[in-house]
Amino acid sequence: MEQVMASIPDFEIAEAGISKDNSAEAEQFKFRVDEIFQKVDELEQKVNEVEQFYLSSSKKQQSSSKGSSMGKERDKERQVPSIKKQQQDASRREAAAAKRMQELMRQFGTIVRQITQHKWAWPFMQPVDVKGLGLHDYYEIIEKPMDFSTIKNQMEAKDGTGYKNVRDICADVRLVFNNAMKYNDEGSDVHLMAKTLLEKFEEKWQLLLPKVTEEEKRRDEEEAEAQLDMQLVREAAHAKVVRDLCNELYEVDTHLEHLRETVVQKCRKMSTEEKRNLGTAIARLSMEDLNKALEIIAQSNPAFQAMAEEVEIDIDAQSESTLWRLKFFVKDALELQSKSAMSTGGNNNNNYNNKRKKEICDAIAKTAKKKSKKTSS
């Protein structure tokens, strides 16, 4: 994105030699430049969104890198599902999982009935009559009262407020007996009845537990598979965004090139003094900007070796398009260079860069001197 922004020239009408009288045409140029800036802002936002997506995806992959190599190979071969198919698959999975869970809850209901039919279950069938029994400290000791009538009501609830899985019912059954043992002394009848029934319940629960564990594992696997499918869909969507971005960037670059050429056609020819001033200004560029200036020259002159050890630059031999592009670039670069020097103190001790810069600047001066000698003779 920085390359796109850097390639947009600063259209100063008078400096480029465009007639000030043609204000309508100048305004049209400015309007087109504003349009391009707006388009670049939009593209930059899209690029940031794609970048953030892939950064977050990378972090998730690093945190979940426990899978086997076989699983990873399977993931690579997985086809990207459509959004519609993914929604259909998710609905089917949820329906099947709900059906399996209902079957487990039905089996758990059998356990609850067996426990509640025991001759010692009667104290736990209804909520504790705190007032009737005068248990004034009951709510100070028991944080969450529970009984089998409450459990039954939640198991049979049809309004969505009931139990969602078997472990929740199991926790409430244990709570019934643990509350009784907590409130009643260890030697009391109620404490003994609760302890006995809890032991019987745990025996029966252990028989059902393997099925519950298997179902939970299956749900986890299905959820992981669904998340992978969603990730693939998102990646496919962002890949399309990237492709569209490439096309849009190409269009912006085409518009810029057309606009640049149009402006150059409207510009007057650069005078000898302006060319000399341009050569002097190029010599003031930083090493990085100097290399960019050489790249501008190379764009219109394929034979020019911008990265060669020895570079000879003939300012007079450059096309008007190249000269004005250099002028725009050098002007902006020197302004940024000046601001940067003021903020950092202008210290630069890179000997290689300084040597390379001196060689290029000497080449510009040498070529200019040759031209002046030919002119005088």
CSV table of C-alpha atoms in Angstrom, one decimal:
chain,number,residue,atom,x,y,z
A,1,MET,CA,0.0,0.0,0.0
A,2,GLU,CA,2.9,2.4,0.7
A,3,GLN,CA,4.1,1.9,-2.9
A,4,VAL,CA,0.7,3.0,-4.2
A,5,MET,CA,0.7,6.1,-2.0
A,6,ALA,CA,4.2,6.9,-2.9
A,7,SER,CA,3.4,6.8,-6.6
A,8,ILE,CA,0.7,9.5,-6.3
A,9,PRO,CA,2.3,12.8,-7.3
A,10,ASP,CA,1.7,16.1,-5.6
A,11,PHE,CA,0.0,18.0,-8.3
A,12,GLU,CA,1.1,21.6,-7.9
A,13,ILE,CA,-0.3,23.2,-11.0
A,14,ALA,CA,1.9,26.2,-11.4
A,15,GLU,CA,5.1,24.3,-10.5
A,16,ALA,CA,4.4,21.6,-13.1
A,17,GLY,CA,3.9,24.2,-15.7
A,18,ILE,CA,0.2,23.7,-16.3
A,19,SER,CA,-1.6,26.9,-17.2
A,20,LYS,CA,-3.3,28.6,-14.2
A,21,ASP,CA,-6.0,29.9,-16.5
A,22,ASN,CA,-7.3,26.4,-17.1
A,23,SER,CA,-8.8,26.2,-13.6
A,24,ALA,CA,-11.6,23.8,-14.6
A,25,GLU,CA,-9.1,21.2,-15.9
A,26,ALA,CA,-7.0,21.7,-12.8
A,27,GLU,CA,-10.0,21.1,-10.6
A,28,GLN,CA,-10.8,17.9,-12.5
A,29,PHE,CA,-7.3,16.6,-11.9
A,30,LYS,CA,-7.7,17.4,-8.1
A,31,PHE,CA,-11.0,15.6,-8.1
A,32,ARG,CA,-9.5,12.5,-9.7
A,33,VAL,CA,-6.6,12.5,-7.2
A,34,ASP,CA,-9.1,12.8,-4.3
A,35,GLU,CA,-11.0,9.8,-5.8
A,36,ILE,CA,-7.8,7.8,-5.9
A,37,PHE,CA,-6.9,8.7,-2.3
A,38,GLN,CA,-10.4,7.6,-1.2
A,39,LYS,CA,-10.0,4.3,-3.0
A,40,VAL,CA,-6.6,3.7,-1.5
A,41,ASP,CA,-8.1,4.3,2.0
A,42,GLU,CA,-10.8,1.7,1.3
A,43,LEU,CA,-8.2,-0.8,0.0
A,44,GLU,CA,-6.0,-0.1,3.0
A,45,GLN,CA,-8.9,-0.9,5.4
A,46,LYS,CA,-9.5,-4.2,3.5
A,47,VAL,CA,-5.9,-5.1,3.7
A,48,ASN,CA,-5.8,-4.5,7.5
A,49,GLU,CA,-8.9,-6.7,7.9
A,50,VAL,CA,-7.3,-9.5,5.9
A,51,GLU,CA,-4.1,-9.1,7.8
A,52,GLN,CA,-5.8,-9.2,11.2
A,53,PHE,CA,-7.8,-12.3,10.1
A,54,TYR,CA,-4.6,-14.2,9.2
A,55,LEU,CA,-2.8,-13.1,12.3
A,56,SER,CA,-5.6,-14.4,14.5
A,57,SER,CA,-5.8,-17.6,12.4
A,58,SER,CA,-2.0,-18.1,12.9
A,59,LYS,CA,-2.3,-17.8,16.7
A,60,LYS,CA,-5.2,-20.3,16.8
A,61,GLN,CA,-3.2,-22.8,14.7
A,62,GLN,CA,-0.2,-22.4,17.0
A,63,SER,CA,-2.3,-22.9,20.2
A,64,SER,CA,-4.1,-26.0,18.7
A,65,SER,CA,-1.0,-27.7,17.3
A,66,LYS,CA,-1.6,-30.9,19.3
A,67,GLY,CA,-3.3,-32.9,16.4
A,68,SER,CA,-1.6,-35.8,14.8
A,69,SER,CA,0.2,-35.6,11.5
A,70,MET,CA,-2.6,-37.8,10.0
A,71,GLY,CA,-5.2,-35.4,11.2
A,72,LYS,CA,-3.3,-32.5,9.7
A,73,GLU,CA,-3.1,-34.3,6.3
A,74,ARG,CA,-6.8,-34.9,6.4
A,75,ASP,CA,-7.4,-31.2,7.1
A,76,LYS,CA,-5.3,-30.3,4.1
A,77,GLU,CA,-7.4,-32.5,1.8
A,78,ARG,CA,-10.7,-31.3,3.2
A,79,GLN,CA,-12.8,-29.5,0.7
A,80,VAL,CA,-14.1,-26.1,1.5
A,81,PRO,CA,-17.9,-26.4,2.2
A,82,SER,CA,-20.4,-23.9,1.1
A,83,ILE,CA,-22.1,-21.7,3.7
A,84,LYS,CA,-25.5,-23.3,2.9
A,85,LYS,CA,-24.1,-26.9,3.2
A,86,GLN,CA,-22.3,-25.9,6.5
A,87,GLN,CA,-25.6,-24.6,7.9
A,88,GLN,CA,-27.4,-27.8,6.9
A,89,ASP,CA,-24.7,-30.0,8.4
A,90,ALA,CA,-24.8,-28.0,11.6
A,91,SER,CA,-28.6,-28.4,11.9
A,92,ARG,CA,-28.3,-32.2,11.3
A,93,ARG,CA,-25.5,-32.5,13.9
A,94,GLU,CA,-27.5,-30.5,16.5
A,95,ALA,CA,-30.6,-32.6,15.9
A,96,ALA,CA,-28.7,-35.9,16.1
A,97,ALA,CA,-26.8,-34.8,19.2
A,98,ALA,CA,-30.1,-33.6,20.9
A,99,LYS,CA,-31.7,-37.0,20.1
A,100,ARG,CA,-28.7,-38.9,21.6
A,101,MET,CA,-28.8,-36.7,24.7
A,102,GLN,CA,-32.5,-37.3,25.1
A,103,GLU,CA,-31.9,-41.0,25.1
A,104,LEU,CA,-29.2,-40.6,27.8
A,105,MET,CA,-31.6,-38.5,29.8
A,106,ARG,CA,-34.2,-41.2,29.4
A,107,GLN,CA,-31.8,-43.8,30.8
A,108,PHE,CA,-30.9,-41.4,33.6
A,109,GLY,CA,-34.6,-41.0,34.4
A,110,THR,CA,-34.7,-44.8,35.0
A,111,ILE,CA,-32.0,-44.4,37.6
A,112,VAL,CA,-33.8,-41.5,39.2
A,113,ARG,CA,-37.1,-43.6,39.4
A,114,GLN,CA,-35.2,-46.5,41.0
A,115,ILE,CA,-33.8,-44.3,43.6
A,116,THR,CA,-37.0,-42.5,44.4
A,117,GLN,CA,-38.9,-45.8,44.7
A,118,HIS,CA,-36.6,-46.8,47.5
A,119,LYS,CA,-38.3,-47.0,50.9
A,120,TRP,CA,-35.9,-44.4,52.4
A,121,ALA,CA,-36.5,-41.8,49.6
A,122,TRP,CA,-39.6,-40.1,51.1
A,123,PRO,CA,-37.7,-37.3,53.0
A,124,PHE,CA,-36.2,-36.1,49.7
A,125,MET,CA,-39.2,-36.1,47.4
A,126,GLN,CA,-40.5,-32.6,48.2
A,127,PRO,CA,-38.8,-29.3,49.2
A,128,VAL,CA,-37.9,-29.1,52.9
A,129,ASP,CA,-40.7,-27.6,54.9
A,130,VAL,CA,-38.5,-25.1,56.7
A,131,LYS,CA,-41.2,-23.2,58.5
A,132,GLY,CA,-43.3,-26.2,59.4
A,133,LEU,CA,-40.3,-28.0,60.9
A,134,GLY,CA,-38.9,-24.9,62.5
A,135,LEU,CA,-35.6,-25.1,60.8
A,136,HIS,CA,-34.7,-21.4,61.3
A,137,ASP,CA,-31.0,-21.8,60.3
A,138,TYR,CA,-31.6,-24.0,57.3
A,139,TYR,CA,-30.9,-21.3,54.6
A,140,GLU,CA,-27.8,-20.2,56.6
A,141,ILE,CA,-26.3,-23.7,56.2
A,142,ILE,CA,-27.8,-24.8,52.8
A,143,GLU,CA,-27.0,-22.4,50.0
A,144,LYS,CA,-29.0,-24.2,47.2
A,145,PRO,CA,-31.9,-26.4,48.4
A,146,MET,CA,-32.8,-29.3,46.1
A,147,ASP,CA,-35.4,-32.2,46.0
A,148,PHE,CA,-36.6,-34.8,43.6
A,149,SER,CA,-39.9,-33.0,42.7
A,150,THR,CA,-37.8,-30.0,41.5
A,151,ILE,CA,-35.5,-32.4,39.5
A,152,LYS,CA,-38.5,-34.1,37.9
A,153,ASN,CA,-40.1,-30.8,36.9
A,154,GLN,CA,-36.9,-29.7,35.2
A,155,MET,CA,-36.5,-33.0,33.4
A,156,GLU,CA,-40.0,-32.8,32.0
A,157,ALA,CA,-39.9,-29.0,31.2
A,158,LYS,CA,-40.9,-28.3,27.6
A,159,ASP,CA,-40.2,-24.5,27.6
A,160,GLY,CA,-36.5,-24.7,27.2
A,161,THR,CA,-35.8,-24.1,30.9
A,162,GLY,CA,-35.1,-27.8,31.7
A,163,TYR,CA,-31.8,-29.7,31.8
A,164,LYS,CA,-29.6,-29.6,28.8
A,165,ASN,CA,-27.4,-32.6,29.6
A,166,VAL,CA,-27.2,-35.5,32.0
A,167,ARG,CA,-24.4,-34.2,34.1
A,168,ASP,CA,-26.5,-31.3,35.3
A,169,ILE,CA,-29.2,-33.8,36.5
A,170,CYS,CA,-26.5,-35.9,38.2
A,171,ALA,CA,-25.2,-32.8,40.0
A,172,ASP,CA,-28.7,-32.0,41.4
A,173,VAL,CA,-29.3,-35.6,42.5
A,174,ARG,CA,-26.0,-35.5,44.5
A,175,LEU,CA,-27.0,-32.1,45.9
A,176,VAL,CA,-30.2,-33.5,47.3
A,177,PHE,CA,-28.3,-36.1,49.4
A,178,ASN,CA,-25.3,-33.8,50.2
A,179,ASN,CA,-27.6,-31.1,51.6
A,180,ALA,CA,-29.3,-33.7,53.8
A,181,MET,CA,-26.0,-35.0,55.1
A,182,LYS,CA,-24.7,-31.4,55.6
A,183,TYR,CA,-27.6,-30.2,57.6
A,184,ASN,CA,-28.4,-33.4,59.6
A,185,ASP,CA,-25.9,-34.8,62.1
A,186,GLU,CA,-24.0,-37.9,61.1
A,187,GLY,CA,-25.8,-40.2,63.6
A,188,SER,CA,-29.3,-39.1,62.6
A,189,ASP,CA,-31.7,-41.2,60.5
A,190,VAL,CA,-31.9,-38.7,57.7
A,191,HIS,CA,-28.1,-38.5,57.4
A,192,LEU,CA,-27.9,-42.3,57.2
A,193,MET,CA,-30.8,-42.5,54.6
A,194,ALA,CA,-29.2,-39.9,52.4
A,195,LYS,CA,-25.7,-41.5,52.6
A,196,THR,CA,-27.1,-44.9,51.7
A,197,LEU,CA,-29.2,-43.6,48.7
A,198,LEU,CA,-26.2,-41.6,47.5
A,199,GLU,CA,-24.0,-44.7,47.4
A,200,LYS,CA,-26.7,-46.6,45.5
A,201,PHE,CA,-27.0,-43.7,43.0
A,202,GLU,CA,-23.3,-43.6,42.4
A,203,GLU,CA,-23.2,-47.3,41.6
A,204,LYS,CA,-25.9,-46.9,39.0
A,205,TRP,CA,-24.3,-43.7,37.7
A,206,GLN,CA,-21.0,-45.5,37.1
A,207,LEU,CA,-22.8,-47.9,34.7
A,208,LEU,CA,-24.2,-45.0,32.6
A,209,LEU,CA,-21.0,-42.8,32.8
A,210,PRO,CA,-19.1,-44.5,29.9
A,211,LYS,CA,-22.0,-43.7,27.5
A,212,VAL,CA,-22.1,-40.1,28.8
A,213,THR,CA,-18.3,-39.7,28.3
A,214,GLU,CA,-18.5,-41.2,24.8
A,215,GLU,CA,-21.2,-38.8,23.9
A,216,GLU,CA,-19.2,-35.8,25.3
A,217,LYS,CA,-16.2,-36.9,23.3
A,218,ARG,CA,-18.2,-37.2,20.1
A,219,ARG,CA,-19.7,-33.7,20.7
A,220,ASP,CA,-16.2,-32.2,21.2
A,221,GLU,CA,-15.0,-33.8,17.9
A,222,GLU,CA,-18.1,-32.6,16.0
A,223,GLU,CA,-17.6,-29.1,17.4
A,224,ALA,CA,-14.0,-29.1,16.4
A,225,GLU,CA,-15.0,-30.3,12.9
A,226,ALA,CA,-17.6,-27.6,12.7
A,227,GLN,CA,-15.1,-24.9,13.7
A,228,LEU,CA,-12.6,-26.2,11.1
A,229,ASP,CA,-15.3,-26.0,8.4
A,230,MET,CA,-16.1,-22.4,9.5
A,231,GLN,CA,-12.4,-21.6,9.4
A,232,LEU,CA,-12.1,-22.9,5.9
A,233,VAL,CA,-15.1,-20.9,4.8
A,234,ARG,CA,-13.6,-17.8,6.3
A,235,GLU,CA,-10.3,-18.4,4.7
A,236,ALA,CA,-11.9,-19.0,1.3
A,237,ALA,CA,-13.8,-15.7,1.7
A,238,HIS,CA,-10.7,-13.8,2.7
A,239,ALA,CA,-8.8,-15.4,-0.2
A,240,LYS,CA,-11.4,-14.0,-2.5
A,241,VAL,CA,-11.0,-10.6,-0.8
A,242,VAL,CA,-7.3,-10.8,-1.5
A,243,ARG,CA,-7.9,-11.6,-5.2
A,244,ASP,CA,-10.3,-8.7,-5.4
A,245,LEU,CA,-7.8,-6.5,-3.7
A,246,CYS,CA,-5.1,-7.4,-6.2
A,247,ASN,CA,-7.4,-6.6,-9.1
A,248,GLU,CA,-8.5,-3.3,-7.5
A,249,LEU,CA,-4.8,-2.4,-6.8
A,250,TYR,CA,-4.0,-3.0,-10.4
A,251,GLU,CA,-6.9,-0.8,-11.4
A,252,VAL,CA,-5.6,2.0,-9.1
A,253,ASP,CA,-2.1,1.6,-10.5
A,254,THR,CA,-3.5,1.9,-14.1
A,255,HIS,CA,-5.5,5.0,-13.2
A,256,LEU,CA,-2.4,6.5,-11.6
A,257,GLU,CA,-0.3,5.8,-14.6
A,258,HIS,CA,-2.9,7.3,-16.9
A,259,LEU,CA,-3.3,10.4,-14.7
A,260,ARG,CA,0.5,10.8,-14.5
A,261,GLU,CA,0.9,10.6,-18.3
A,262,THR,CA,-2.0,13.1,-18.7
A,263,VAL,CA,-0.3,15.5,-16.3
A,264,VAL,CA,3.0,15.2,-18.1
A,265,GLN,CA,1.4,15.9,-21.4
A,266,LYS,CA,0.0,19.1,-20.0
A,267,CYS,CA,3.4,20.1,-18.5
A,268,ARG,CA,5.8,22.4,-20.3
A,269,LYS,CA,9.3,21.1,-21.0
A,270,MET,CA,11.7,21.4,-18.2
A,271,SER,CA,14.4,24.2,-18.6
A,272,THR,CA,18.1,23.6,-18.5
A,273,GLU,CA,18.3,25.4,-15.1
A,274,GLU,CA,15.5,23.3,-13.7
A,275,LYS,CA,17.3,20.1,-14.8
A,276,ARG,CA,20.5,21.3,-13.2
A,277,ASN,CA,18.6,22.1,-10.0
A,278,LEU,CA,17.0,18.6,-10.1
A,279,GLY,CA,20.4,17.0,-10.4
A,280,THR,CA,21.6,19.0,-7.4
A,281,ALA,CA,18.4,18.0,-5.4
A,282,ILE,CA,18.9,14.3,-6.3
A,283,ALA,CA,22.4,14.6,-4.8
A,284,ARG,CA,20.8,15.7,-1.5
A,285,LEU,CA,18.6,12.5,-1.2
A,286,SER,CA,19.2,9.9,1.5
A,287,MET,CA,20.6,6.6,0.2
A,288,GLU,CA,17.2,4.9,0.4
A,289,ASP,CA,15.5,7.7,-1.6
A,290,LEU,CA,18.4,7.9,-4.0
A,291,ASN,CA,17.8,4.2,-4.9
A,292,LYS,CA,14.1,4.9,-5.4
A,293,ALA,CA,15.0,7.8,-7.7
A,294,LEU,CA,17.2,5.5,-9.7
A,295,GLU,CA,14.3,3.0,-10.0
A,296,ILE,CA,12.1,5.8,-11.4
A,297,ILE,CA,14.8,6.3,-14.1
A,298,ALA,CA,15.0,2.6,-14.7
A,299,GLN,CA,11.2,2.3,-15.3
A,300,SER,CA,11.4,4.3,-18.5
A,301,ASN,CA,14.8,3.1,-19.5
A,302,PRO,CA,15.1,-0.7,-19.2
A,303,ALA,CA,18.8,-0.6,-20.1
A,304,PHE,CA,19.6,1.5,-17.1
A,305,GLN,CA,21.3,-0.6,-14.3
A,306,ALA,CA,20.0,1.1,-11.1
A,307,MET,CA,21.8,-1.4,-8.8
A,308,ALA,CA,25.1,-1.5,-10.8
A,309,GLU,CA,28.3,-0.6,-8.9
A,310,GLU,CA,29.0,2.3,-11.3
A,311,VAL,CA,26.0,4.4,-12.4
A,312,GLU,CA,26.1,7.2,-14.9
A,313,ILE,CA,23.0,9.5,-14.9
A,314,ASP,CA,22.4,11.9,-17.8
A,315,ILE,CA,19.6,14.2,-16.7
A,316,ASP,CA,19.3,15.8,-20.2
A,317,ALA,CA,18.7,12.3,-21.7
A,318,GLN,CA,15.7,11.6,-19.6
A,319,SER,CA,12.1,11.9,-20.9
A,320,GLU,CA,9.9,14.7,-19.8
A,321,SER,CA,7.7,12.1,-18.0
A,322,THR,CA,10.7,10.8,-16.0
A,323,LEU,CA,12.0,14.3,-15.2
A,324,TRP,CA,8.6,15.4,-13.8
A,325,ARG,CA,8.2,12.2,-11.9
A,326,LEU,CA,11.7,12.7,-10.4
A,327,LYS,CA,10.8,16.3,-9.5
A,328,PHE,CA,7.6,15.3,-7.7
A,329,PHE,CA,9.4,12.4,-5.9
A,330,VAL,CA,12.5,14.5,-4.9
A,331,LYS,CA,10.4,17.3,-3.6
A,332,ASP,CA,8.4,15.0,-1.3
A,333,ALA,CA,11.4,13.0,-0.3
A,334,LEU,CA,13.5,16.1,0.7
A,335,GLU,CA,10.6,17.4,2.8
A,336,LEU,CA,10.3,14.2,4.7
A,337,GLN,CA,14.0,14.0,5.0
A,338,SER,CA,14.1,17.5,6.5
A,339,LYS,CA,11.4,16.6,9.1
A,340,SER,CA,13.2,13.3,10.0
A,341,ALA,CA,16.5,15.1,10.4
A,342,MET,CA,14.9,17.7,12.7
A,343,SER,CA,13.4,14.9,14.9
A,344,THR,CA,16.5,12.6,15.0
A,345,GLY,CA,19.3,15.2,14.9
A,346,GLY,CA,20.4,14.0,11.4
A,347,ASN,CA,23.0,11.5,12.6
A,348,ASN,CA,23.9,8.9,10.0
A,349,ASN,CA,27.1,6.9,10.3
A,350,ASN,CA,26.5,4.3,7.6
A,351,ASN,CA,29.9,4.4,5.7
A,352,TYR,CA,28.8,2.0,2.9
A,353,ASN,CA,25.7,4.1,2.2
A,354,ASN,CA,27.7,7.4,2.2
A,355,LYS,CA,30.3,5.9,-0.2
A,356,ARG,CA,27.6,4.6,-2.5
A,357,LYS,CA,25.8,8.0,-2.4
A,358,LYS,CA,29.0,9.8,-3.2
A,359,GLU,CA,29.7,7.6,-6.2
A,360,ILE,CA,26.2,8.3,-7.7
A,361,CYS,CA,26.4,12.0,-7.0
A,362,ASP,CA,29.9,12.2,-8.6
A,363,ALA,CA,28.4,10.4,-11.6
A,364,ILE,CA,25.7,13.0,-11.9
A,365,ALA,CA,28.2,15.8,-11.6
A,366,LYS,CA,30.6,14.2,-14.0
A,367,THR,CA,27.9,13.8,-16.7
A,368,ALA,CA,26.7,17.4,-16.2
A,369,LYS,CA,30.3,18.6,-16.6
A,370,LYS,CA,30.7,16.6,-19.9
A,371,LYS,CA,27.5,18.2,-21.2
A,372,SER,CA,28.7,21.7,-20.3
A,373,LYS,CA,32.1,21.1,-22.1
A,374,LYS,CA,30.3,20.0,-25.2
A,375,THR,CA,28.1,23.0,-25.2
A,376,SER,CA,31.0,25.5,-24.8
A,377,SER,CA,33.0,23.9,-27.5
